[in-house]
Amino acid sequence: MRDLLVALRERGIQPTAQRLAVAQFVLEAKSHPTADEVWEKVRKRSPTLSRATVYNTLNLFVEKGLLRTQLVREGALVFDPYVARHHHFIDDETGEIYDVPWEAVKVSGEKSLRGYEVRDYQVVMRGKRRAP
Amino acid sequence: MRDLLVALRERGIQPTAQRLAVAQFVLEAKSHPTADEVWEKVRKRSPTLSRATVYNTLNLFVEKGLLRTQLVREGALVFDPYVARHHHFIDDETGEIYDVPWEAVKVSGEKSLRGYEVRDYQVVMRGKRRAP
DNA sequence: GTTCGTGCAAACGGTTTGCAACAAT
DNA sequence: ATTGTTGCAAACCGTTTGCACGAAC
């Protein structure tokens, strides 16, 4: 609660009720919701919240580095509160997206690619989730 | 031309004029066009071609393994005639998508990820293209 | 009293669907 | 005659935009 306020202020985001509600949901979401999913969820607590505000807010958060978007779901962007580098695993059956820690997978050779100057990369894996 | 016909037949796709036109464009495209881009390009040669037919055709081609889709562009799927495993590089400035051969980049550790059974993966890189 | 944020509806862009006309077997 | 293919328009879904109202410095 208090830390959310601080987190927004730290990034120069004026903390309004709507933004706090969105932040509360999306920053501690372990899932990777789309904007519409955020809207539907947060609307239950704040019924006056408009779709436009959710989109505006999410875009603002991305701009300010609080979230990043991922292009791993068809048809929609998903928002990820895990802004540090990491990889993704997508469950074939459910479409669920999981974060994979950066150190869990190693990539090599990307620095010596002729013709490309790689600034950033990620591994996108697909398969079946199984009990750990 | 002849080989296109064969390629379609081999995969059980009835080769119509529209499908051949789409196949001709998309199978030898070095770019990664969206469905709408395919429509616009192919329409110049076959002006009667409808949007729905292009979408139907592309989906059919994907289903039959002639193309694969890639989720690397915002707002739209792109179609890739390179169906073998490979990686992607996306130019930050232009948004252009380049294919990176499978052997150019090596990934390790994905087999020993606890909790995930990785069936497939790819590395998506972003950065600046430079003269090779 | 301006500036900034919100809400609503309309617009938009990519894609799918329903359906009637039309081949092709 | 049945089946598969096409074209058109409408519908759909995710997202953005225009604009008027309202809140906050």
mmCIF file of N, CA and C in Angstrom, chain A residues 20-70:
data_model
loop_
_atom_site.group_PDB
_atom_site.id
_atom_site.type_symbol
_atom_site.label_atom_id
_atom_site.label_comp_id
_atom_site.label_asym_id
_atom_site.label_seq_id
_atom_site.Cartn_x
_atom_site.Cartn_y
_atom_site.Cartn_z
ATOM 1 N N LEU A 20 -3.424 3.774 -8.350
ATOM 2 C CA LEU A 20 -3.051 2.894 -7.251
ATOM 3 C C LEU A 20 -3.754 1.547 -7.375
ATOM 4 N N ALA A 21 -5.028 1.591 -7.747
ATOM 5 C CA ALA A 21 -5.776 0.340 -7.891
ATOM 6 C C ALA A 21 -5.152 -0.536 -8.977
ATOM 7 N N VAL A 22 -4.819 0.084 -10.107
ATOM 8 C CA VAL A 22 -4.198 -0.670 -11.191
ATOM 9 C C VAL A 22 -2.833 -1.185 -10.750
ATOM 10 N N ALA A 23 -2.063 -0.312 -10.120
ATOM 11 C CA ALA A 23 -0.720 -0.703 -9.682
ATOM 12 C C ALA A 23 -0.794 -1.861 -8.702
ATOM 13 N N GLN A 24 -1.717 -1.755 -7.789
ATOM 14 C CA GLN A 24 -1.841 -2.810 -6.777
ATOM 15 C C GLN A 24 -2.045 -4.160 -7.426
ATOM 16 N N PHE A 25 -2.920 -4.166 -8.419
ATOM 17 C CA PHE A 25 -3.196 -5.438 -9.072
ATOM 18 C C PHE A 25 -2.030 -5.909 -9.926
ATOM 19 N N VAL A 26 -1.530 -5.022 -10.744
ATOM 20 C CA VAL A 26 -0.624 -5.466 -11.790
ATOM 21 C C VAL A 26 0.804 -5.657 -11.280
ATOM 22 N N LEU A 27 1.146 -4.946 -10.237
ATOM 23 C CA LEU A 27 2.517 -5.067 -9.748
ATOM 24 C C LEU A 27 2.728 -6.321 -8.921
ATOM 25 N N GLU A 28 1.640 -6.813 -8.337
ATOM 26 C CA GLU A 28 1.847 -8.050 -7.603
ATOM 27 C C GLU A 28 1.166 -9.236 -8.277
ATOM 28 N N ALA A 29 0.803 -9.032 -9.531
ATOM 29 C CA ALA A 29 0.252 -10.146 -10.301
ATOM 30 C C ALA A 29 1.384 -11.098 -10.626
ATOM 31 N N LYS A 30 1.166 -12.349 -10.357
ATOM 32 C CA LYS A 30 2.164 -13.321 -10.801
ATOM 33 C C LYS A 30 1.854 -13.748 -12.227
ATOM 34 N N SER A 31 0.603 -13.522 -12.648
ATOM 35 C CA SER A 31 0.233 -13.823 -14.021
ATOM 36 C C SER A 31 0.715 -12.696 -14.919
ATOM 37 N N HIS A 32 0.489 -12.825 -16.188
ATOM 38 C CA HIS A 32 0.838 -11.780 -17.142
ATOM 39 C C HIS A 32 -0.447 -11.323 -17.798
ATOM 40 N N PRO A 33 -1.119 -10.393 -17.178
ATOM 41 C CA PRO A 33 -2.435 -10.011 -17.682
ATOM 42 C C PRO A 33 -2.357 -9.105 -18.897
ATOM 43 N N THR A 34 -3.381 -9.160 -19.721
ATOM 44 C CA THR A 34 -3.546 -8.175 -20.778
ATOM 45 C C THR A 34 -4.235 -6.966 -20.169
ATOM 46 N N ALA A 35 -4.273 -5.889 -20.917
ATOM 47 C CA ALA A 35 -4.906 -4.672 -20.413
ATOM 48 C C ALA A 35 -6.372 -4.930 -20.072
ATOM 49 N N ASP A 36 -7.026 -5.661 -20.917
ATOM 50 C CA ASP A 36 -8.432 -5.934 -20.657
ATOM 51 C C ASP A 36 -8.639 -6.790 -19.421
ATOM 52 N N GLU A 37 -7.732 -7.701 -19.189
ATOM 53 C CA GLU A 37 -7.827 -8.515 -17.981
ATOM 54 C C GLU A 37 -7.629 -7.653 -16.737
ATOM 55 N N VAL A 38 -6.711 -6.734 -16.827
ATOM 56 C CA VAL A 38 -6.512 -5.802 -15.727
ATOM 57 C C VAL A 38 -7.797 -5.028 -15.474
ATOM 58 N N TRP A 39 -8.374 -4.559 -16.532
ATOM 59 C CA TRP A 39 -9.601 -3.781 -16.409
ATOM 60 C C TRP A 39 -10.698 -4.587 -15.712
ATOM 61 N N GLU A 40 -10.891 -5.791 -16.194
ATOM 62 C CA GLU A 40 -11.963 -6.613 -15.625
ATOM 63 C C GLU A 40 -11.737 -6.914 -14.154
ATOM 64 N N LYS A 41 -10.509 -7.189 -13.822
ATOM 65 C CA LYS A 41 -10.209 -7.518 -12.423
ATOM 66 C C LYS A 41 -10.337 -6.303 -11.520
ATOM 67 N N VAL A 42 -9.715 -5.241 -11.904
ATOM 68 C CA VAL A 42 -9.673 -4.066 -11.039
ATOM 69 C C VAL A 42 -11.046 -3.400 -10.950
ATOM 70 N N ARG A 43 -11.813 -3.540 -11.984
ATOM 71 C CA ARG A 43 -13.136 -2.953 -12.010
ATOM 72 C C ARG A 43 -14.039 -3.507 -10.913
ATOM 73 N N LYS A 44 -13.766 -4.722 -10.505
ATOM 74 C CA LYS A 44 -14.602 -5.322 -9.456
ATOM 75 C C LYS A 44 -14.497 -4.544 -8.159
ATOM 76 N N ARG A 45 -13.309 -4.023 -7.903
ATOM 77 C CA ARG A 45 -13.114 -3.227 -6.686
ATOM 78 C C ARG A 45 -13.441 -1.748 -6.927
ATOM 79 N N SER A 46 -13.136 -1.279 -8.118
ATOM 80 C CA SER A 46 -13.376 0.135 -8.437
ATOM 81 C C SER A 46 -14.269 0.199 -9.672
ATOM 82 N N PRO A 47 -15.557 0.069 -9.473
ATOM 83 C CA PRO A 47 -16.490 -0.137 -10.586
ATOM 84 C C PRO A 47 -16.573 1.036 -11.562
ATOM 85 N N THR A 48 -16.105 2.188 -11.156
ATOM 86 C CA THR A 48 -16.216 3.324 -12.062
ATOM 87 C C THR A 48 -15.025 3.411 -13.016
ATOM 88 N N LEU A 49 -14.055 2.580 -12.779
ATOM 89 C CA LEU A 49 -12.830 2.624 -13.585
ATOM 90 C C LEU A 49 -13.100 2.366 -15.061
ATOM 91 N N SER A 50 -12.646 3.268 -15.892
ATOM 92 C CA SER A 50 -12.903 3.114 -17.326
ATOM 93 C C SER A 50 -11.763 2.384 -18.019
ATOM 94 N N ARG A 51 -12.134 1.815 -19.131
ATOM 95 C CA ARG A 51 -11.148 1.086 -19.913
ATOM 96 C C ARG A 51 -10.017 2.009 -20.359
ATOM 97 N N ALA A 52 -10.381 3.180 -20.813
ATOM 98 C CA ALA A 52 -9.368 4.123 -21.304
ATOM 99 C C ALA A 52 -8.349 4.433 -20.216
ATOM 100 N N THR A 53 -8.837 4.594 -19.011
ATOM 101 C CA THR A 53 -7.924 4.897 -17.917
ATOM 102 C C THR A 53 -6.958 3.740 -17.667
ATOM 103 N N VAL A 54 -7.461 2.536 -17.779
ATOM 104 C CA VAL A 54 -6.575 1.387 -17.602
ATOM 105 C C VAL A 54 -5.492 1.378 -18.671
ATOM 106 N N TYR A 55 -5.893 1.589 -19.899
ATOM 107 C CA TYR A 55 -4.905 1.615 -20.974
ATOM 108 C C TYR A 55 -3.919 2.759 -20.781
ATOM 109 N N ASN A 56 -4.455 3.912 -20.460
ATOM 110 C CA ASN A 56 -3.578 5.054 -20.209
ATOM 111 C C ASN A 56 -2.595 4.749 -19.091
ATOM 112 N N THR A 57 -3.114 4.196 -18.029
ATOM 113 C CA THR A 57 -2.300 3.925 -16.855
ATOM 114 C C THR A 57 -1.214 2.901 -17.158
ATOM 115 N N LEU A 58 -1.597 1.839 -17.843
ATOM 116 C CA LEU A 58 -0.614 0.812 -18.154
ATOM 117 C C LEU A 58 0.473 1.373 -19.065
ATOM 118 N N ASN A 59 0.066 2.141 -20.036
ATOM 119 C CA ASN A 59 1.063 2.743 -20.922
ATOM 120 C C ASN A 59 1.981 3.689 -20.162
ATOM 121 N N LEU A 60 1.404 4.419 -19.250
ATOM 122 C CA LEU A 60 2.213 5.309 -18.432
ATOM 123 C C LEU A 60 3.221 4.518 -17.594
ATOM 124 N N PHE A 61 2.755 3.442 -16.997
ATOM 125 C CA PHE A 61 3.639 2.608 -16.178
ATOM 126 C C PHE A 61 4.787 2.043 -17.003
ATOM 127 N N VAL A 62 4.488 1.653 -18.205
ATOM 128 C CA VAL A 62 5.537 1.114 -19.080
ATOM 129 C C VAL A 62 6.546 2.214 -19.398
ATOM 130 N N GLU A 63 6.011 3.362 -19.742
ATOM 131 C CA GLU A 63 6.853 4.519 -20.052
ATOM 132 C C GLU A 63 7.778 4.856 -18.893
ATOM 133 N N LYS A 64 7.283 4.698 -17.697
ATOM 134 C CA LYS A 64 8.052 5.046 -16.512
ATOM 135 C C LYS A 64 8.867 3.879 -15.959
ATOM 136 N N GLY A 65 8.829 2.758 -16.643
ATOM 137 C CA GLY A 65 9.684 1.654 -16.255
ATOM 138 C C GLY A 65 9.172 0.768 -15.144
ATOM 139 N N LEU A 66 7.897 0.925 -14.834
ATOM 140 C CA LEU A 66 7.317 0.124 -13.759
ATOM 141 C C LEU A 66 6.883 -1.244 -14.264
ATOM 142 N N LEU A 67 6.579 -1.281 -15.541
ATOM 143 C CA LEU A 67 6.161 -2.516 -16.186
ATOM 144 C C LEU A 67 6.909 -2.628 -17.499
ATOM 145 N N ARG A 68 6.934 -3.842 -18.033
ATOM 146 C CA ARG A 68 7.346 -3.966 -19.419
ATOM 147 C C ARG A 68 6.303 -4.793 -20.143
ATOM 148 N N THR A 69 6.226 -4.597 -21.438
ATOM 149 C CA THR A 69 5.270 -5.386 -22.201
ATOM 150 C C THR A 69 5.992 -6.573 -22.818
ATOM 151 N N GLN A 70 5.228 -7.611 -23.033
ATOM 152 C CA GLN A 70 5.772 -8.801 -23.672
ATOM 153 C C GLN A 70 4.841 -9.205 -24.794
#
